[in-house]
Amino acid sequence: MSKLLILNGPNLNLLGQREPALYGTDTLADVEALCRRAAERLGCSVECLQSNHEGVLLDAIHEAGRAFKAGALLGVVLNAGAYTHTSVALHDAIKGAAVPVVEVHISNVHAREPFRHHSYLSPAAAGIVVGFGVDGYVLAIEGLVRRARRAAPAP
Ligand code: DQA
């Protein structure tokens, strides 16, 4: 079965209690269950990982690159949280691992503080979903699956 990695970065473990006016009331466990259901509807499975540590996210992207190359992974849905706006290392990891990554933000970062308007990840991403709340994860999953099926149509 085709697999996707759902990768969440710093502070996303606080979803549900963290600034609900911006991020809603769903917990990370709710979001991961939403992703699992969305993937299953498309005949896929998900692996979910959240970390507050940049190096753990880097290692996960490297591993995803290996799995993608081996044909065991379709791609990565990545909400890198604040590392989006600071991390050259994540940019380099996405490029270096050569795995399709869809960058997701729950909030519309472009309607927020100017320091959130720049993303180091966007130039390396296969696609970007911003401002649709947690439904953005579902849109990203659909985008990755459609992209993979376009590249390798079913016989
Ligand atoms: C976020 C937006 C980032 O600017 C912020 O640092 C987050 C969450 C979002 O999902 O809207 O942690 O990535």
CSV table of N, CA and C and ligand atoms in Angstrom, one decimal:
chain,number,residue,atom,x,y,z
A,1,MET,N,0.9,-1.2,0.0
A,1,MET,CA,0.0,0.0,0.0
A,1,MET,C,0.9,1.3,0.0
A,2,SER,N,0.5,2.3,-0.7
A,2,SER,CA,1.3,3.5,-0.8
A,2,SER,C,1.3,4.3,0.5
A,3,LYS,N,2.4,4.7,0.9
A,3,LYS,CA,2.5,5.4,2.2
A,3,LYS,C,2.9,6.9,2.1
A,4,LEU,N,2.4,7.7,3.0
A,4,LEU,CA,2.8,9.1,3.1
A,4,LEU,C,3.3,9.3,4.5
A,5,LEU,N,4.3,10.3,4.6
A,5,LEU,CA,4.7,10.7,6.0
A,5,LEU,C,4.1,12.1,6.3
A,6,ILE,N,3.5,12.1,7.5
A,6,ILE,CA,2.9,13.4,8.0
A,6,ILE,C,3.8,13.9,9.1
A,7,LEU,N,4.6,15.0,8.7
A,7,LEU,CA,5.6,15.4,9.6
A,7,LEU,C,5.3,16.8,10.2
A,8,ASN,N,5.2,16.9,11.5
A,8,ASN,CA,4.8,18.1,12.2
A,8,ASN,C,6.0,18.6,13.0
A,9,GLY,N,6.3,19.9,13.0
A,9,GLY,CA,7.4,20.5,13.7
A,9,GLY,C,7.0,21.1,15.0
A,10,PRO,N,7.8,22.1,15.4
A,10,PRO,CA,7.8,22.6,16.8
A,10,PRO,C,6.4,23.2,17.1
A,11,ASN,N,6.0,22.9,18.4
A,11,ASN,CA,4.8,23.5,19.0
A,11,ASN,C,3.5,22.9,18.4
A,12,LEU,N,3.6,22.1,17.4
A,12,LEU,CA,2.3,21.5,16.9
A,12,LEU,C,1.8,20.4,17.8
A,13,ASN,N,2.6,19.9,18.7
A,13,ASN,CA,2.1,19.0,19.7
A,13,ASN,C,1.1,19.8,20.7
A,14,LEU,N,1.1,21.1,20.6
A,14,LEU,CA,0.2,21.9,21.4
A,14,LEU,C,-1.1,22.2,20.8
A,15,LEU,N,-1.3,21.7,19.6
A,15,LEU,CA,-2.6,22.0,18.9
A,15,LEU,C,-3.8,21.6,19.8
A,16,GLY,N,-4.8,22.4,19.7
A,16,GLY,CA,-6.0,22.2,20.6
A,16,GLY,C,-6.0,23.1,21.7
A,17,GLN,N,-4.8,23.4,22.3
A,17,GLN,CA,-4.8,24.4,23.4
A,17,GLN,C,-4.0,25.7,23.0
A,18,ARG,N,-3.3,25.6,21.9
A,18,ARG,CA,-2.4,26.7,21.4
A,18,ARG,C,-3.2,27.7,20.5
A,19,GLU,N,-3.4,28.9,21.0
A,19,GLU,CA,-4.0,30.0,20.2
A,19,GLU,C,-5.1,29.4,19.3
A,20,PRO,N,-6.2,28.9,19.9
A,20,PRO,CA,-7.3,28.3,19.1
A,20,PRO,C,-7.9,29.2,18.1
A,21,ALA,N,-7.9,30.5,18.3
A,21,ALA,CA,-8.5,31.4,17.3
A,21,ALA,C,-7.7,31.3,16.0
A,22,LEU,N,-6.4,31.0,16.1
A,22,LEU,CA,-5.6,30.8,14.9
A,22,LEU,C,-5.6,29.4,14.3
A,23,TYR,N,-5.4,28.5,15.3
A,23,TYR,CA,-5.1,27.1,14.9
A,23,TYR,C,-6.3,26.1,15.1
A,24,GLY,N,-7.4,26.6,15.6
A,24,GLY,CA,-8.6,25.7,15.9
A,24,GLY,C,-8.4,24.9,17.1
A,25,THR,N,-9.4,24.0,17.3
A,25,THR,CA,-9.4,23.3,18.6
A,25,THR,C,-9.1,21.8,18.4
A,26,ASP,N,-8.8,21.4,17.2
A,26,ASP,CA,-8.4,20.0,17.0
A,26,ASP,C,-7.0,19.8,17.6
A,27,THR,N,-6.8,18.6,18.3
A,27,THR,CA,-5.5,18.3,18.8
A,27,THR,C,-4.7,17.6,17.7
A,28,LEU,N,-3.4,17.4,18.0
A,28,LEU,CA,-2.5,16.8,17.0
A,28,LEU,C,-3.0,15.4,16.8
A,29,ALA,N,-3.5,14.7,17.8
A,29,ALA,CA,-4.1,13.3,17.6
A,29,ALA,C,-5.3,13.4,16.6
A,30,ASP,N,-6.1,14.4,16.8
A,30,ASP,CA,-7.3,14.6,15.8
A,30,ASP,C,-6.8,14.8,14.4
A,31,VAL,N,-5.7,15.6,14.3
A,31,VAL,CA,-5.2,15.9,12.9
A,31,VAL,C,-4.6,14.7,12.3
A,32,GLU,N,-3.9,13.9,13.1
A,32,GLU,CA,-3.3,12.6,12.6
A,32,GLU,C,-4.4,11.6,12.2
A,33,ALA,N,-5.5,11.6,13.0
A,33,ALA,CA,-6.6,10.7,12.6
A,33,ALA,C,-7.3,11.2,11.3
A,34,LEU,N,-7.4,12.5,11.2
A,34,LEU,CA,-8.0,13.1,10.0
A,34,LEU,C,-7.1,12.7,8.8
A,35,CYS,N,-5.8,12.7,8.9
A,35,CYS,CA,-4.9,12.4,7.8
A,35,CYS,C,-5.0,10.9,7.5
A,36,ARG,N,-5.1,10.1,8.6
A,36,ARG,CA,-5.2,8.6,8.4
A,36,ARG,C,-6.4,8.3,7.6
A,37,ARG,N,-7.6,9.0,7.9
A,37,ARG,CA,-8.8,8.7,7.2
A,37,ARG,C,-8.7,9.2,5.7
A,38,ALA,N,-8.1,10.3,5.5
A,38,ALA,CA,-8.0,10.9,4.2
A,38,ALA,C,-7.2,10.0,3.3
A,39,ALA,N,-6.1,9.5,3.9
A,39,ALA,CA,-5.2,8.6,3.1
A,39,ALA,C,-5.9,7.3,2.8
A,40,GLU,N,-6.6,6.7,3.8
A,40,GLU,CA,-7.3,5.4,3.6
A,40,GLU,C,-8.3,5.6,2.5
A,41,ARG,N,-9.0,6.7,2.4
A,41,ARG,CA,-10.0,6.9,1.4
A,41,ARG,C,-9.4,6.8,0.0
A,42,LEU,N,-8.1,7.1,-0.1
A,42,LEU,CA,-7.3,7.1,-1.3
A,42,LEU,C,-6.5,5.8,-1.5
A,43,GLY,N,-6.8,4.9,-0.6
A,43,GLY,CA,-6.0,3.6,-0.7
A,43,GLY,C,-4.6,3.7,-0.2
A,44,CYS,N,-4.3,4.6,0.6
A,44,CYS,CA,-3.0,4.8,1.1
A,44,CYS,C,-2.9,4.7,2.7
A,45,SER,N,-1.7,4.7,3.2
A,45,SER,CA,-1.5,4.7,4.6
A,45,SER,C,-0.6,5.9,5.0
A,46,VAL,N,-0.6,6.2,6.3
A,46,VAL,CA,0.3,7.3,6.8
A,46,VAL,C,1.1,6.9,7.9
A,47,GLU,N,2.3,7.5,8.0
A,47,GLU,CA,3.1,7.4,9.2
A,47,GLU,C,3.2,8.8,9.7
A,48,CYS,N,3.0,9.0,11.0
A,48,CYS,CA,2.9,10.4,11.6
A,48,CYS,C,4.1,10.6,12.6
A,49,LEU,N,4.7,11.7,12.5
A,49,LEU,CA,5.8,12.1,13.4
A,49,LEU,C,5.7,13.6,13.7
A,50,GLN,N,5.9,13.9,15.0
A,50,GLN,CA,6.0,15.3,15.4
A,50,GLN,C,7.2,15.4,16.2
A,51,SER,N,8.0,16.5,16.0
A,51,SER,CA,9.2,16.8,16.8
A,51,SER,C,9.4,18.3,17.0
A,52,ASN,N,9.8,18.6,18.2
A,52,ASN,CA,10.2,20.0,18.4
A,52,ASN,C,11.7,20.3,18.1
A,53,HIS,N,12.4,19.2,17.6
A,53,HIS,CA,13.8,19.3,17.3
A,53,HIS,C,14.1,19.3,15.8
A,54,GLU,N,14.8,20.3,15.4
A,54,GLU,CA,15.1,20.5,14.0
A,54,GLU,C,15.9,19.2,13.4
A,55,GLY,N,16.8,18.7,14.2
A,55,GLY,CA,17.6,17.5,13.7
A,55,GLY,C,16.8,16.3,13.5
A,56,VAL,N,15.8,16.1,14.3
A,56,VAL,CA,14.9,15.0,14.2
A,56,VAL,C,14.1,15.1,12.9
A,57,LEU,N,13.7,16.4,12.6
A,57,LEU,CA,12.9,16.6,11.3
A,57,LEU,C,13.8,16.4,10.1
A,58,LEU,N,15.1,16.8,10.2
A,58,LEU,CA,16.1,16.6,9.2
A,58,LEU,C,16.2,15.1,8.9
A,59,ASP,N,16.5,14.3,10.0
A,59,ASP,CA,16.6,12.9,9.9
A,59,ASP,C,15.4,12.2,9.2
A,60,ALA,N,14.2,12.7,9.6
A,60,ALA,CA,13.0,12.1,9.0
A,60,ALA,C,12.9,12.4,7.5
A,61,ILE,N,13.3,13.6,7.1
A,61,ILE,CA,13.3,13.9,5.7
A,61,ILE,C,14.3,13.1,4.9
A,62,HIS,N,15.5,12.9,5.5
A,62,HIS,CA,16.5,12.0,4.9
A,62,HIS,C,16.0,10.6,4.7
A,63,GLU,N,15.4,10.1,5.8
A,63,GLU,CA,14.8,8.7,5.7
A,63,GLU,C,13.7,8.7,4.7
A,64,ALA,N,12.9,9.7,4.6
A,64,ALA,CA,11.8,9.7,3.6
A,64,ALA,C,12.4,9.7,2.2
A,65,GLY,N,13.5,10.4,2.0
A,65,GLY,CA,14.1,10.4,0.7
A,65,GLY,C,14.6,9.0,0.3
A,66,ARG,N,15.1,8.2,1.3
A,66,ARG,CA,15.5,6.9,1.0
A,66,ARG,C,14.3,6.0,0.6
A,67,ALA,N,13.2,6.2,1.4
A,67,ALA,CA,12.0,5.4,1.2
A,67,ALA,C,11.4,5.7,-0.2
A,68,PHE,N,11.4,7.0,-0.5
A,68,PHE,CA,10.8,7.5,-1.8
A,68,PHE,C,11.6,6.8,-2.9
A,69,LYS,N,12.9,6.8,-2.8
A,69,LYS,CA,13.8,6.2,-3.9
A,69,LYS,C,13.5,4.7,-4.0
A,70,ALA,N,13.2,4.1,-2.9
A,70,ALA,CA,13.0,2.7,-2.9
A,70,ALA,C,11.5,2.4,-3.3
A,71,GLY,N,10.7,3.4,-3.6
A,71,GLY,CA,9.4,3.2,-4.0
A,71,GLY,C,8.4,2.8,-2.9
A,72,ALA,N,8.9,3.1,-1.6
A,72,ALA,CA,8.0,2.7,-0.5
A,72,ALA,C,7.3,3.9,0.1
A,73,LEU,N,7.4,5.1,-0.5
A,73,LEU,CA,6.8,6.3,0.1
A,73,LEU,C,6.4,7.2,-1.1
A,74,LEU,N,5.2,7.8,-1.0
A,74,LEU,CA,4.8,8.8,-2.1
A,74,LEU,C,5.3,10.2,-1.8
A,75,GLY,N,5.5,10.5,-0.6
A,75,GLY,CA,5.9,11.9,-0.3
A,75,GLY,C,5.7,12.3,1.2
A,76,VAL,N,5.9,13.6,1.4
A,76,VAL,CA,5.8,14.1,2.8
A,76,VAL,C,4.9,15.3,2.9
A,77,VAL,N,4.0,15.3,3.9
A,77,VAL,CA,3.2,16.5,4.2
A,77,VAL,C,3.9,17.1,5.4
A,78,LEU,N,4.4,18.3,5.2
A,78,LEU,CA,5.3,18.9,6.3
A,78,LEU,C,4.7,20.2,6.8
A,79,ASN,N,4.4,20.3,8.0
A,79,ASN,CA,4.1,21.6,8.7
A,79,ASN,C,5.3,21.8,9.6
A,80,ALA,N,6.3,22.6,9.2
A,80,ALA,CA,7.5,22.8,10.0
A,80,ALA,C,7.4,23.9,11.0
A,81,GLY,N,6.2,24.4,11.2
A,81,GLY,CA,6.0,25.4,12.2
A,81,GLY,C,6.9,26.6,12.0
A,82,ALA,N,7.5,27.1,13.1
A,82,ALA,CA,8.4,28.3,13.0
A,82,ALA,C,9.7,28.0,12.3
A,83,TYR,N,10.1,26.7,12.2
A,83,TYR,CA,11.3,26.4,11.4
A,83,TYR,C,11.2,26.8,9.9
A,84,THR,N,9.9,26.9,9.5
A,84,THR,CA,9.6,27.3,8.1
A,84,THR,C,10.4,28.6,7.8
A,85,HIS,N,10.4,29.5,8.8
A,85,HIS,CA,10.8,30.9,8.6
A,85,HIS,C,12.3,31.1,9.0
A,86,THR,N,12.9,30.0,9.4
A,86,THR,CA,14.3,30.1,9.9
A,86,THR,C,15.3,29.1,9.3
A,87,SER,N,14.8,28.0,8.8
A,87,SER,CA,15.7,26.8,8.6
A,87,SER,C,16.2,26.6,7.2
A,88,VAL,N,17.4,27.1,7.0
A,88,VAL,CA,18.1,26.8,5.7
A,88,VAL,C,18.4,25.3,5.7
A,89,ALA,N,18.6,24.7,6.9
A,89,ALA,CA,18.9,23.2,6.9
A,89,ALA,C,17.7,22.4,6.4
A,90,LEU,N,16.5,22.8,6.7
A,90,LEU,CA,15.3,22.1,6.2
A,90,LEU,C,15.2,22.2,4.7
A,91,HIS,N,15.4,23.4,4.2
A,91,HIS,CA,15.5,23.7,2.8
A,91,HIS,C,16.4,22.7,2.1
A,92,ASP,N,17.6,22.7,2.6
A,92,ASP,CA,18.7,21.8,2.0
A,92,ASP,C,18.3,20.3,2.1
A,93,ALA,N,17.7,19.9,3.3
A,93,ALA,CA,17.3,18.5,3.4
A,93,ALA,C,16.2,18.1,2.4
A,94,ILE,N,15.3,19.0,2.1
A,94,ILE,CA,14.2,18.7,1.1
A,94,ILE,C,14.9,18.5,-0.2
A,95,LYS,N,15.8,19.4,-0.6
A,95,LYS,CA,16.4,19.4,-1.9
A,95,LYS,C,17.3,18.1,-1.9
A,96,GLY,N,18.1,17.9,-0.9
A,96,GLY,CA,19.1,16.8,-0.9
A,96,GLY,C,18.4,15.4,-0.9
A,97,ALA,N,17.3,15.3,-0.2
A,97,ALA,CA,16.6,14.0,-0.1
A,97,ALA,C,15.8,13.7,-1.4
A,98,ALA,N,15.5,14.8,-2.1
A,98,ALA,CA,14.8,14.6,-3.4
A,98,ALA,C,13.5,13.8,-3.2
A,99,VAL,N,12.7,14.2,-2.2
A,99,VAL,CA,11.4,13.6,-2.0
A,99,VAL,C,10.4,14.7,-2.1
A,100,PRO,N,9.2,14.4,-2.8
A,100,PRO,CA,8.2,15.4,-2.9
A,100,PRO,C,7.6,15.8,-1.5
A,101,VAL,N,7.7,17.1,-1.2
A,101,VAL,CA,7.2,17.6,0.1
A,101,VAL,C,6.2,18.7,-0.2
A,102,VAL,N,5.0,18.5,0.5
A,102,VAL,CA,4.0,19.6,0.4
A,102,VAL,C,4.1,20.3,1.8
A,103,GLU,N,4.3,21.6,1.7
A,103,GLU,CA,4.4,22.5,2.9
A,103,GLU,C,3.0,22.9,3.2
A,104,VAL,N,2.7,22.7,4.5
A,104,VAL,CA,1.3,23.0,5.0
A,104,VAL,C,1.4,24.0,6.1
A,105,HIS,N,0.5,25.0,6.1
A,105,HIS,CA,0.3,25.9,7.3
A,105,HIS,C,-1.2,26.0,7.6
A,106,ILE,N,-1.5,25.7,8.8
A,106,ILE,CA,-2.9,25.8,9.2
A,106,ILE,C,-3.5,27.2,9.0
A,107,SER,N,-2.7,28.2,9.5
A,107,SER,CA,-3.1,29.6,9.4
A,107,SER,C,-2.6,30.2,8.1
A,108,ASN,N,-3.2,31.3,7.7
A,108,ASN,CA,-2.7,32.0,6.5
A,108,ASN,C,-1.5,32.9,6.9
A,109,VAL,N,-0.3,32.3,6.8
A,109,VAL,CA,0.9,33.0,7.3
A,109,VAL,C,1.1,34.4,6.6
A,110,HIS,N,0.5,34.5,5.4
A,110,HIS,CA,0.7,35.8,4.7
A,110,HIS,C,-0.2,36.9,5.2
A,111,ALA,N,-1.2,36.5,6.0
A,111,ALA,CA,-2.0,37.5,6.6
A,111,ALA,C,-1.6,37.8,8.1
A,112,ARG,N,-0.4,37.3,8.4
A,112,ARG,CA,0.1,37.5,9.8
A,112,ARG,C,1.3,38.4,9.9
A,113,GLU,N,2.1,38.2,10.9
A,113,GLU,CA,3.3,39.1,11.1
A,113,GLU,C,4.2,39.0,9.9
A,114,PRO,N,4.9,40.1,9.5
A,114,PRO,CA,5.8,40.0,8.3
A,114,PRO,C,6.9,38.9,8.5
A,115,PHE,N,7.3,38.6,9.7
A,115,PHE,CA,8.4,37.5,9.8
A,115,PHE,C,7.8,36.1,9.4
A,116,ARG,N,6.5,36.0,9.2
A,116,ARG,CA,6.0,34.7,8.8
A,116,ARG,C,5.8,34.7,7.3
A,117,HIS,N,6.0,35.8,6.6
A,117,HIS,CA,5.8,35.9,5.1
A,117,HIS,C,6.8,35.1,4.3
A,118,HIS,N,8.0,35.0,4.9
A,118,HIS,CA,9.1,34.3,4.2
A,118,HIS,C,9.2,32.8,4.6
A,119,SER,N,9.3,31.9,3.6
A,119,SER,CA,9.5,30.5,3.9
A,119,SER,C,10.7,30.1,3.2
A,120,TYR,N,11.6,29.4,4.0
A,120,TYR,CA,12.8,28.8,3.4
A,120,TYR,C,12.4,27.5,2.7
A,121,LEU,N,11.2,27.0,3.0
A,121,LEU,CA,10.9,25.7,2.4
A,121,LEU,C,10.2,25.8,1.1
A,122,SER,N,9.4,26.9,0.8
A,122,SER,CA,8.6,27.0,-0.4
A,122,SER,C,9.4,26.7,-1.6
A,123,PRO,N,10.6,27.3,-1.8
A,123,PRO,CA,11.3,27.1,-3.1
A,123,PRO,C,11.7,25.6,-3.3
A,124,ALA,N,11.8,24.8,-2.2
A,124,ALA,CA,12.1,23.4,-2.3
A,124,ALA,C,10.9,22.5,-2.3
A,125,ALA,N,9.7,23.0,-2.1
A,125,ALA,CA,8.5,22.2,-1.9
A,125,ALA,C,7.9,21.9,-3.3
A,126,ALA,N,7.2,20.7,-3.3
A,126,ALA,CA,6.5,20.3,-4.5
A,126,ALA,C,5.2,21.1,-4.6
A,127,GLY,N,4.7,21.6,-3.5
A,127,GLY,CA,3.5,22.3,-3.4
A,127,GLY,C,3.3,22.9,-2.0
A,128,ILE,N,2.3,23.9,-1.9
A,128,ILE,CA,2.1,24.6,-0.7
A,128,ILE,C,0.6,24.7,-0.4
A,129,VAL,N,0.2,24.5,0.8
A,129,VAL,CA,-1.2,24.7,1.2
A,129,VAL,C,-1.2,25.5,2.4
A,130,VAL,N,-1.9,26.7,2.3
A,130,VAL,CA,-1.8,27.7,3.4
A,130,VAL,C,-3.2,28.2,3.7
A,131,GLY,N,-3.6,28.2,5.0
A,131,GLY,CA,-4.7,29.0,5.4
A,131,GLY,C,-6.1,28.2,5.4
A,132,PHE,N,-6.0,26.9,5.2
A,132,PHE,CA,-7.3,26.2,5.1
A,132,PHE,C,-7.6,25.4,6.4
A,133,GLY,N,-6.9,25.9,7.5
A,133,GLY,CA,-7.1,25.2,8.8
A,133,GLY,C,-6.5,23.8,8.7
A,134,VAL,N,-7.0,22.9,9.5
A,134,VAL,CA,-6.4,21.5,9.5
A,134,VAL,C,-6.8,20.7,8.2
A,135,ASP,N,-7.8,21.2,7.5
A,135,ASP,CA,-8.2,20.6,6.2
A,135,ASP,C,-7.0,20.7,5.2
A,136,GLY,N,-6.1,21.6,5.5
A,136,GLY,CA,-4.9,21.7,4.6
A,136,GLY,C,-4.1,20.4,4.5
A,137,TYR,N,-4.1,19.7,5.6
A,137,TYR,CA,-3.4,18.4,5.6
A,137,TYR,C,-4.1,17.4,4.6
A,138,VAL,N,-5.4,17.5,4.6
A,138,VAL,CA,-6.2,16.6,3.6
A,138,VAL,C,-5.9,17.0,2.2
A,139,LEU,N,-5.9,18.3,2.0
A,139,LEU,CA,-5.6,18.8,0.6
A,139,LEU,C,-4.2,18.4,0.1
A,140,ALA,N,-3.3,18.5,1.1
A,140,ALA,CA,-1.9,18.1,0.8
A,140,ALA,C,-1.8,16.6,0.4
A,141,ILE,N,-2.5,15.8,1.2
A,141,ILE,CA,-2.4,14.4,1.0
A,141,ILE,C,-3.0,14.1,-0.4
A,142,GLU,N,-4.2,14.7,-0.7
A,142,GLU,CA,-4.8,14.5,-2.1
A,142,GLU,C,-3.8,15.0,-3.2
A,143,GLY,N,-3.2,16.1,-2.9
A,143,GLY,CA,-2.3,16.6,-4.0
A,143,GLY,C,-1.1,15.7,-4.2
A,144,LEU,N,-0.5,15.1,-3.1
A,144,LEU,CA,0.6,14.2,-3.3
A,144,LEU,C,0.2,12.9,-4.0
A,145,VAL,N,-1.0,12.4,-3.6
A,145,VAL,CA,-1.5,11.1,-4.3
A,145,VAL,C,-1.7,11.4,-5.7
A,146,ARG,N,-2.4,12.5,-6.0
A,146,ARG,CA,-2.7,12.8,-7.5
A,146,ARG,C,-1.4,13.0,-8.3
A,147,ARG,N,-0.4,13.6,-7.6
A,147,ARG,CA,0.9,13.9,-8.3
A,147,ARG,C,1.5,12.5,-8.6
A,148,ALA,N,1.5,11.6,-7.6
A,148,ALA,CA,2.2,10.3,-7.8
A,148,ALA,C,1.4,9.5,-8.9
A,149,ARG,N,0.1,9.6,-8.9
A,149,ARG,CA,-0.7,8.8,-9.9
A,149,ARG,C,-0.5,9.4,-11.3
A,150,ARG,N,-0.3,10.7,-11.4
A,150,ARG,CA,-0.1,11.3,-12.7
A,150,ARG,C,1.3,10.8,-13.2
A,151,ALA,N,2.3,10.7,-12.3
A,151,ALA,CA,3.6,10.3,-12.7
A,151,ALA,C,3.6,8.8,-13.1
A,152,ALA,N,2.8,8.0,-12.4
A,152,ALA,CA,2.8,6.5,-12.7
A,152,ALA,C,1.4,6.1,-12.7
A,153,PRO,N,0.7,6.3,-13.9
A,153,PRO,CA,-0.7,5.9,-13.9
A,153,PRO,C,-0.9,4.4,-13.7
A,154,ALA,N,-2.1,4.1,-13.1
A,154,ALA,CA,-2.4,2.6,-12.9
A,154,ALA,C,-2.5,1.9,-14.2
A,155,PRO,N,-2.0,0.7,-14.3
A,155,PRO,CA,-2.1,0.0,-15.7
A,155,PRO,C,-3.5,-0.3,-16.1
B,1,DQA,C1,2.2,27.4,11.3
B,1,DQA,C2,2.6,28.9,11.0
B,1,DQA,C3,3.9,29.2,11.6
B,1,DQA,O1,4.2,30.6,11.3
B,1,DQA,C4,3.9,29.0,13.1
B,1,DQA,O2,5.2,29.2,13.6
B,1,DQA,C5,3.4,27.6,13.5
B,1,DQA,C6,2.3,27.1,12.8
B,1,DQA,C7,0.8,27.1,10.8
B,1,DQA,O3,0.5,25.9,10.7
B,1,DQA,O4,0.0,28.0,10.6
B,1,DQA,O5,4.0,27.0,14.4
B,1,DQA,O6,3.1,26.6,10.6
